[in-house]
PDB file of C-alpha atoms in Angstrom:
ATOM      1  CA  UNK I   1      25.215 -53.651 -56.810  1.00 43.00           C
ATOM      2  CA  UNK I   2      23.774 -54.705 -60.842  1.00 49.00           C
ATOM      3  CA  UNK I   3      20.971 -56.682 -58.738  1.00 51.00           C
ATOM      4  CA  UNK I   4      20.283 -53.810 -56.923  1.00 47.00           C
ATOM      5  CA  UNK I   5      19.686 -51.757 -59.697  1.00 49.00           C
ATOM      6  CA  UNK I   6      17.775 -54.254 -61.713  1.00 52.00           C
ATOM      7  CA  UNK I   7      15.109 -54.744 -58.911  1.00 46.00           C
ATOM      8  CA  UNK I   8      14.969 -50.520 -58.874  1.00 49.00           C
ATOM      9  CA  UNK I   9      14.417 -50.237 -62.085  1.00 50.00           C
ATOM     10  CA  UNK I  10      11.860 -53.349 -62.049  1.00 52.00           C
ATOM     11  CA  UNK I  11       9.811 -51.663 -59.394  1.00 42.00           C
ATOM     12  CA  UNK I  12       9.303 -47.944 -61.479  1.00 52.00           C
ATOM     13  CA  UNK I  13       9.565 -49.513 -64.789  1.00 86.00           C
ATOM     14  CA  UNK I  14      12.428 -48.806 -66.853  1.00 87.00           C
ATOM     15  CA  UNK I  15      11.182 -46.105 -69.038  1.00 92.00           C
ATOM     16  CA  UNK I  16      11.222 -43.527 -65.610  1.00 92.00           C
ATOM     17  CA  UNK I  17      14.839 -45.014 -65.405  1.00 89.00           C
ATOM     18  CA  UNK I  18      15.955 -43.644 -68.595  1.00 85.00           C
ATOM     19  CA  UNK I  19      14.052 -40.328 -67.978  1.00 89.00           C
ATOM     20  CA  UNK I  20      16.100 -40.099 -64.409  1.00 90.00           C
ATOM     21  CA  UNK I  21      19.445 -41.307 -65.933  1.00 87.00           C
ATOM     22  CA  UNK I  22      18.763 -38.824 -68.499  1.00 87.00           C
ATOM     23  CA  UNK I  23      17.070 -35.795 -66.530  1.00 90.00           C
ATOM     24  CA  UNK I  24      19.074 -33.495 -68.717  1.00 92.00           C
ATOM     25  CA  UNK I  25      18.690 -34.694 -71.908  1.00 90.00           C
ATOM     26  CA  UNK I  26      14.994 -34.772 -71.882  1.00 91.00           C
ATOM     27  CA  UNK I  27      14.422 -31.555 -69.856  1.00 93.00           C
ATOM     28  CA  UNK I  28      16.080 -30.418 -72.894  1.00 93.00           C
ATOM     29  CA  UNK I  29      14.255 -31.454 -75.647  1.00 93.00           C
ATOM     30  CA  UNK I  30      10.644 -30.747 -72.998  1.00 95.00           C
ATOM     31  CA  UNK I  31      12.078 -27.737 -72.065  1.00 96.00           C
ATOM     32  CA  UNK I  32      13.291 -26.750 -75.929  1.00 96.00           C
ATOM     33  CA  UNK I  33      14.068 -22.526 -76.048  1.00 96.00           C
ATOM     34  CA  UNK I  34      10.475 -22.940 -78.277  1.00 97.00           C
ATOM     35  CA  UNK I  35       8.188 -24.072 -75.831  1.00 97.00           C
ATOM     36  CA  UNK I  36       9.343 -21.574 -73.579  1.00 97.00           C
ATOM     37  CA  UNK I  37       9.687 -18.500 -75.577  1.00 98.00           C
ATOM     38  CA  UNK I  38       5.608 -19.768 -76.336  1.00 98.00           C
ATOM     39  CA  UNK I  39       4.629 -19.806 -72.322  1.00 97.00           C
ATOM     40  CA  UNK I  40       6.166 -17.166 -71.328  1.00 97.00           C
ATOM     41  CA  UNK I  41       4.301 -15.407 -74.495  1.00 97.00           C
ATOM     42  CA  UNK I  42       7.349 -14.015 -76.812  1.00 98.00           C
ATOM     43  CA  UNK I  43       7.657 -16.414 -79.314  1.00 97.00           C
ATOM     44  CA  UNK I  44       8.066 -14.574 -82.379  1.00 95.00           C
ATOM     45  CA  UNK I  45       6.391 -15.767 -84.945  1.00 95.00           C
ATOM     46  CA  UNK I  46       8.666 -16.580 -87.988  1.00 97.00           C
ATOM     47  CA  UNK I  47      10.222 -19.210 -85.590  1.00 97.00           C
ATOM     48  CA  UNK I  48       6.422 -20.413 -85.095  1.00 97.00           C
ATOM     49  CA  UNK I  49       6.229 -20.586 -88.647  1.00 98.00           C
ATOM     50  CA  UNK I  50       9.488 -22.625 -88.835  1.00 98.00           C
ATOM     51  CA  UNK I  51       8.357 -25.154 -86.344  1.00 98.00           C
ATOM     52  CA  UNK I  52       4.887 -25.432 -87.769  1.00 98.00           C
ATOM     53  CA  UNK I  53       6.248 -26.210 -92.009  1.00 98.00           C
ATOM     54  CA  UNK I  54       8.780 -28.145 -90.450  1.00 98.00           C
ATOM     55  CA  UNK I  55       7.250 -29.796 -87.675  1.00 98.00           C
ATOM     56  CA  UNK I  56       4.748 -30.857 -90.797  1.00 98.00           C
ATOM     57  CA  UNK I  57       7.614 -32.418 -92.429  1.00 98.00           C
ATOM     58  CA  UNK I  58       8.189 -34.660 -89.612  1.00 97.00           C
ATOM     59  CA  UNK I  59       4.095 -36.184 -88.976  1.00 97.00           C
ATOM     60  CA  UNK I  60       4.359 -37.223 -92.473  1.00 97.00           C
ATOM     61  CA  UNK I  61       7.639 -39.573 -91.620  1.00 97.00           C
ATOM     62  CA  UNK I  62       6.144 -40.297 -88.706  1.00 97.00           C
ATOM     63  CA  UNK I  63       3.166 -42.314 -90.605  1.00 97.00           C
ATOM     64  CA  UNK I  64       5.286 -44.647 -92.040  1.00 97.00           C
ATOM     65  CA  UNK I  65       6.666 -45.167 -89.122  1.00 98.00           C
ATOM     66  CA  UNK I  66       3.920 -45.480 -86.485  1.00 98.00           C
ATOM     67  CA  UNK I  67       2.839 -48.232 -89.406  1.00 97.00           C
ATOM     68  CA  UNK I  68       5.849 -50.053 -88.475  1.00 97.00           C
ATOM     69  CA  UNK I  69       5.602 -50.230 -85.070  1.00 98.00           C
ATOM     70  CA  UNK I  70       1.931 -51.578 -85.306  1.00 97.00           C
ATOM     71  CA  UNK I  71       3.374 -54.646 -88.192  1.00 97.00           C
ATOM     72  CA  UNK I  72       5.849 -55.437 -85.579  1.00 97.00           C
ATOM     73  CA  UNK I  73       3.536 -55.314 -82.355  1.00 97.00           C
ATOM     74  CA  UNK I  74       0.954 -57.768 -84.769  1.00 96.00           C
ATOM     75  CA  UNK I  75       4.680 -59.828 -85.618  1.00 95.00           C
ATOM     76  CA  UNK I  76       6.378 -59.589 -82.060  1.00 94.00           C
ATOM     77  CA  UNK I  77       4.249 -58.431 -79.166  1.00 94.00           C
ATOM     78  CA  UNK I  78       2.872 -60.928 -76.486  1.00 90.00           C
ATOM     79  CA  UNK I  79      -0.348 -58.494 -76.001  1.00 92.00           C
ATOM     80  CA  UNK I  80      -3.169 -58.508 -78.431  1.00 88.00           C
ATOM     81  CA  UNK I  81      -3.950 -55.404 -76.945  1.00 94.00           C
ATOM     82  CA  UNK I  82      -0.884 -53.498 -77.923  1.00 97.00           C
ATOM     83  CA  UNK I  83      -2.225 -53.292 -81.957  1.00 97.00           C
ATOM     84  CA  UNK I  84      -5.758 -51.300 -80.837  1.00 96.00           C
ATOM     85  CA  UNK I  85      -3.274 -48.848 -78.847  1.00 97.00           C
ATOM     86  CA  UNK I  86      -1.288 -48.092 -81.344  1.00 97.00           C
ATOM     87  CA  UNK I  87      -3.763 -48.300 -83.744  1.00 96.00           C
ATOM     88  CA  UNK I  88      -5.524 -45.399 -82.081  1.00 94.00           C
ATOM     89  CA  UNK I  89      -2.577 -43.408 -82.161  1.00 93.00           C
ATOM     90  CA  UNK I  90      -2.325 -44.411 -86.405  1.00 93.00           C
ATOM     91  CA  UNK I  91      -5.986 -42.816 -86.629  1.00 92.00           C
ATOM     92  CA  UNK I  92      -4.869 -39.615 -85.844  1.00 94.00           C
ATOM     93  CA  UNK I  93      -1.927 -39.443 -87.496  1.00 96.00           C
ATOM     94  CA  UNK I  94      -4.619 -38.352 -90.593  1.00 95.00           C
ATOM     95  CA  UNK I  95      -6.396 -35.913 -88.854  1.00 96.00           C
ATOM     96  CA  UNK I  96      -3.066 -33.995 -87.427  1.00 96.00           C
ATOM     97  CA  UNK I  97      -1.908 -33.888 -90.952  1.00 97.00           C
ATOM     98  CA  UNK I  98      -5.475 -32.361 -91.873  1.00 97.00           C
ATOM     99  CA  UNK I  99      -4.893 -29.529 -88.967  1.00 97.00           C
ATOM    100  CA  UNK I 100      -1.269 -28.788 -90.408  1.00 98.00           C
ATOM    101  CA  UNK I 101      -2.646 -27.898 -93.869  1.00 98.00           C
ATOM    102  CA  UNK I 102      -5.437 -25.713 -92.628  1.00 98.00           C
ATOM    103  CA  UNK I 103      -2.506 -23.905 -90.034  1.00 97.00           C
ATOM    104  CA  UNK I 104      -0.721 -23.381 -93.131  1.00 98.00           C
ATOM    105  CA  UNK I 105      -2.926 -22.092 -94.703  1.00 97.00           C
ATOM    106  CA  UNK I 106      -4.188 -19.413 -92.152  1.00 96.00           C
ATOM    107  CA  UNK I 107      -0.149 -18.321 -90.804  1.00 97.00           C
ATOM    108  CA  UNK I 108       0.403 -18.515 -95.105  1.00 97.00           C
ATOM    109  CA  UNK I 109       2.931 -21.369 -95.160  1.00 98.00           C
ATOM    110  CA  UNK I 110       3.630 -22.906 -98.957  1.00 98.00           C
ATOM    111  CA  UNK I 111       3.891 -26.810 -97.767  1.00 97.00           C
ATOM    112  CA  UNK I 112       4.766 -27.127-101.401  1.00 96.00           C
ATOM    113  CA  UNK I 113       7.822 -25.100-100.688  1.00 97.00           C
ATOM    114  CA  UNK I 114       9.386 -26.117 -97.508  1.00 97.00           C
ATOM    115  CA  UNK I 115      12.761 -27.981 -97.276  1.00 97.00           C
ATOM    116  CA  UNK I 116      13.534 -29.654 -94.727  1.00 97.00           C
ATOM    117  CA  UNK I 117      16.145 -28.327 -92.277  1.00 98.00           C
ATOM    118  CA  UNK I 118      19.408 -30.848 -91.212  1.00 98.00           C
ATOM    119  CA  UNK I 119      17.913 -31.157 -87.271  1.00 96.00           C
ATOM    120  CA  UNK I 120      14.601 -32.700 -89.388  1.00 97.00           C
ATOM    121  CA  UNK I 121      16.360 -34.577 -92.123  1.00 97.00           C
ATOM    122  CA  UNK I 122      18.952 -36.410 -88.746  1.00 96.00           C
ATOM    123  CA  UNK I 123      15.292 -36.818 -87.304  1.00 94.00           C
ATOM    124  CA  UNK I 124      13.466 -38.550 -89.928  1.00 96.00           C
ATOM    125  CA  UNK I 125      16.361 -40.714 -90.921  1.00 96.00           C
ATOM    126  CA  UNK I 126      15.894 -41.910 -86.929  1.00 94.00           C
ATOM    127  CA  UNK I 127      12.476 -43.361 -87.832  1.00 95.00           C
ATOM    128  CA  UNK I 128      13.453 -44.806 -90.852  1.00 96.00           C
ATOM    129  CA  UNK I 129      16.756 -46.946 -89.107  1.00 94.00           C
ATOM    130  CA  UNK I 130      13.934 -47.537 -87.204  1.00 95.00           C
ATOM    131  CA  UNK I 131      11.488 -49.312 -89.912  1.00 96.00           C
ATOM    132  CA  UNK I 132      14.181 -51.938 -90.779  1.00 93.00           C
ATOM    133  CA  UNK I 133      12.914 -55.539 -90.446  1.00 91.00           C
ATOM    134  CA  UNK I 134      16.368 -55.840 -88.090  1.00 90.00           C
ATOM    135  CA  UNK I 135      14.432 -52.927 -85.431  1.00 90.00           C
ATOM    136  CA  UNK I 136      12.732 -54.187 -82.756  1.00 92.00           C
ATOM    137  CA  UNK I 137       9.390 -54.025 -81.648  1.00 95.00           C
ATOM    138  CA  UNK I 138      10.445 -53.305 -78.114  1.00 94.00           C
ATOM    139  CA  UNK I 139      13.439 -50.430 -79.508  1.00 93.00           C
ATOM    140  CA  UNK I 140      10.488 -49.200 -81.804  1.00 95.00           C
ATOM    141  CA  UNK I 141       7.128 -49.288 -79.122  1.00 96.00           C
ATOM    142  CA  UNK I 142       9.440 -47.159 -76.680  1.00 95.00           C
ATOM    143  CA  UNK I 143      11.069 -44.786 -79.434  1.00 95.00           C
ATOM    144  CA  UNK I 144       7.312 -44.201 -80.187  1.00 97.00           C
ATOM    145  CA  UNK I 145       6.522 -43.664 -76.347  1.00 96.00           C
ATOM    146  CA  UNK I 146       9.216 -41.118 -76.086  1.00 95.00           C
ATOM    147  CA  UNK I 147       8.506 -38.951 -78.949  1.00 96.00           C
ATOM    148  CA  UNK I 148       4.759 -38.869 -78.289  1.00 97.00           C
ATOM    149  CA  UNK I 149       5.599 -38.358 -73.955  1.00 97.00           C
ATOM    150  CA  UNK I 150       8.039 -34.979 -75.613  1.00 96.00           C
ATOM    151  CA  UNK I 151       5.441 -33.440 -77.227  1.00 97.00           C
ATOM    152  CA  UNK I 152       2.878 -33.636 -74.928  1.00 97.00           C
ATOM    153  CA  UNK I 153       4.648 -32.645 -71.712  1.00 97.00           C
ATOM    154  CA  UNK I 154       6.474 -30.389 -73.915  1.00 97.00           C
ATOM    155  CA  UNK I 155       2.476 -28.641 -74.929  1.00 98.00           C
ATOM    156  CA  UNK I 156       0.745 -29.209 -71.582  1.00 98.00           C
ATOM    157  CA  UNK I 157       2.971 -26.870 -70.074  1.00 97.00           C
ATOM    158  CA  UNK I 158       2.345 -23.912 -71.909  1.00 97.00           C
ATOM    159  CA  UNK I 159      -1.169 -24.461 -71.213  1.00 97.00           C
ATOM    160  CA  UNK I 160      -0.265 -25.316 -67.439  1.00 96.00           C
ATOM    161  CA  UNK I 161      -1.644 -21.942 -65.147  1.00 95.00           C
ATOM    162  CA  UNK I 162       0.128 -18.978 -64.832  1.00 96.00           C
ATOM    163  CA  UNK I 163       1.219 -19.574 -68.293  1.00 97.00           C
ATOM    164  CA  UNK I 164       0.960 -16.502 -71.058  1.00 98.00           C
ATOM    165  CA  UNK I 165       1.105 -18.388 -74.192  1.00 98.00           C
ATOM    166  CA  UNK I 166      -0.673 -15.857 -77.054  1.00 97.00           C
ATOM    167  CA  UNK I 167      -3.925 -16.979 -77.700  1.00 96.00           C
ATOM    168  CA  UNK I 168      -3.631 -17.542 -81.492  1.00 96.00           C
ATOM    169  CA  UNK I 169      -1.289 -20.793 -80.122  1.00 97.00           C
ATOM    170  CA  UNK I 170      -3.779 -21.967 -77.042  1.00 97.00           C
ATOM    171  CA  UNK I 171      -5.248 -24.390 -79.873  1.00 96.00           C
ATOM    172  CA  UNK I 172      -1.920 -25.872 -80.782  1.00 97.00           C
ATOM    173  CA  UNK I 173      -0.721 -26.520 -77.020  1.00 97.00           C
ATOM    174  CA  UNK I 174      -3.624 -27.971 -76.467  1.00 98.00           C
ATOM    175  CA  UNK I 175      -3.799 -30.311 -79.413  1.00 96.00           C
ATOM    176  CA  UNK I 176      -1.221 -32.339 -78.033  1.00 97.00           C
ATOM    177  CA  UNK I 177      -0.796 -31.285 -74.059  1.00 97.00           C
ATOM    178  CA  UNK I 178      -4.021 -31.618 -73.568  1.00 97.00           C
ATOM    179  CA  UNK I 179      -5.143 -35.221 -70.413  1.00 97.00           C
ATOM    180  CA  UNK I 180      -6.493 -37.336 -72.936  1.00 97.00           C
ATOM    181  CA  UNK I 181      -3.073 -37.711 -74.945  1.00 97.00           C
ATOM    182  CA  UNK I 182      -1.081 -37.462 -72.136  1.00 97.00           C
ATOM    183  CA  UNK I 183      -3.274 -40.877 -71.081  1.00 97.00           C
ATOM    184  CA  UNK I 184      -2.621 -42.467 -74.275  1.00 97.00           C
ATOM    185  CA  UNK I 185       1.033 -41.592 -73.657  1.00 97.00           C
ATOM    186  CA  UNK I 186       1.126 -43.417 -70.756  1.00 97.00           C
ATOM    187  CA  UNK I 187      -0.628 -46.070 -72.816  1.00 97.00           C
ATOM    188  CA  UNK I 188       2.007 -46.472 -74.461  1.00 97.00           C
ATOM    189  CA  UNK I 189       4.597 -46.327 -71.684  1.00 97.00           C
ATOM    190  CA  UNK I 190       2.774 -49.045 -70.172  1.00 96.00           C
ATOM    191  CA  UNK I 191       3.835 -51.058 -73.206  1.00 96.00           C
ATOM    192  CA  UNK I 192       7.511 -50.383 -73.378  1.00 95.00           C
ATOM    193  CA  UNK I 193       7.690 -50.602 -69.565  1.00 95.00           C
ATOM    194  CA  UNK I 194       5.946 -54.525 -70.459  1.00 94.00           C
ATOM    195  CA  UNK I 195       8.597 -54.652 -73.475  1.00 94.00           C
ATOM    196  CA  UNK I 196      11.546 -53.800 -71.607  1.00 93.00           C
ATOM    197  CA  UNK I 197      11.214 -55.711 -68.392  1.00 91.00           C
ATOM    198  CA  UNK I 198      11.617 -58.653 -70.911  1.00 89.00           C
ATOM    199  CA  UNK I 199      14.053 -57.338 -73.484  1.00 84.00           C
ATOM    200  CA  UNK I 200      17.924 -58.636 -74.215  1.00 82.00           C
ATOM    201  CA  UNK I 201      21.182 -56.429 -72.954  1.00 81.00           C
ATOM    202  CA  UNK I 202      21.648 -55.726 -76.737  1.00 79.00           C
ATOM    203  CA  UNK I 203      18.350 -53.892 -76.823  1.00 77.00           C
ATOM    204  CA  UNK I 204      19.369 -51.839 -74.108  1.00 78.00           C
ATOM    205  CA  UNK I 205      22.189 -51.060 -74.698  1.00 76.00           C
ATOM    206  CA  UNK I 206      20.756 -49.821 -77.920  1.00 71.00           C
ATOM    207  CA  UNK I 207      18.019 -48.019 -75.754  1.00 72.00           C
ATOM    208  CA  UNK I 208      20.391 -46.937 -73.510  1.00 66.00           C
ATOM    209  CA  UNK I 209      18.727 -48.148 -70.462  1.00 49.00           C
ATOM    210  CA  UNK I 210      21.999 -50.494 -68.860  1.00 43.00           C
ATOM    211  CA  UNK I 211      23.320 -49.407 -66.406  1.00 38.00           C
TER     212      UNK I 211
END
């Protein structure tokens, strides 16, 4: 039975195995009430402004995390192409932070006054733990893929045919839900799958990928 499971993982990819195993958790993230309210046009302005402010703080913490993944790729990856893919993500973050500042100004948000909520502190704490020298590249790159993919699939849902996303939020949704970003997430998934195929049982346990 164990050999059969491993053969299936190799066939469809370890990340697909994870998505299959944790579908409820994944759906809870990509179909969060905030996303659903944006898609059906019932989003409360105050809720959106709270998300925008909190996500700005998260993205600022995300920058050093991605930098650490880049360093781990340089030290541990067996494929030189990994660095180019990760560097592409790094390059986009400067523009992303500028976008948040512009949007905050448009919505009347003072970013300097934003206090991180507990959930945000927990997420940032997770990123910090993955920046540790003891955290393996495989674990970090898989987390990077998962974070970016949740963003992409969530906001792509808001621009699908039949959505009622308010016009003033379309730019936000297209920013993460666009096809090009989807292809970037696919590149990260390919890297993660390659690394996971060679990962130790201990690494897989930390990612909850073991059967």
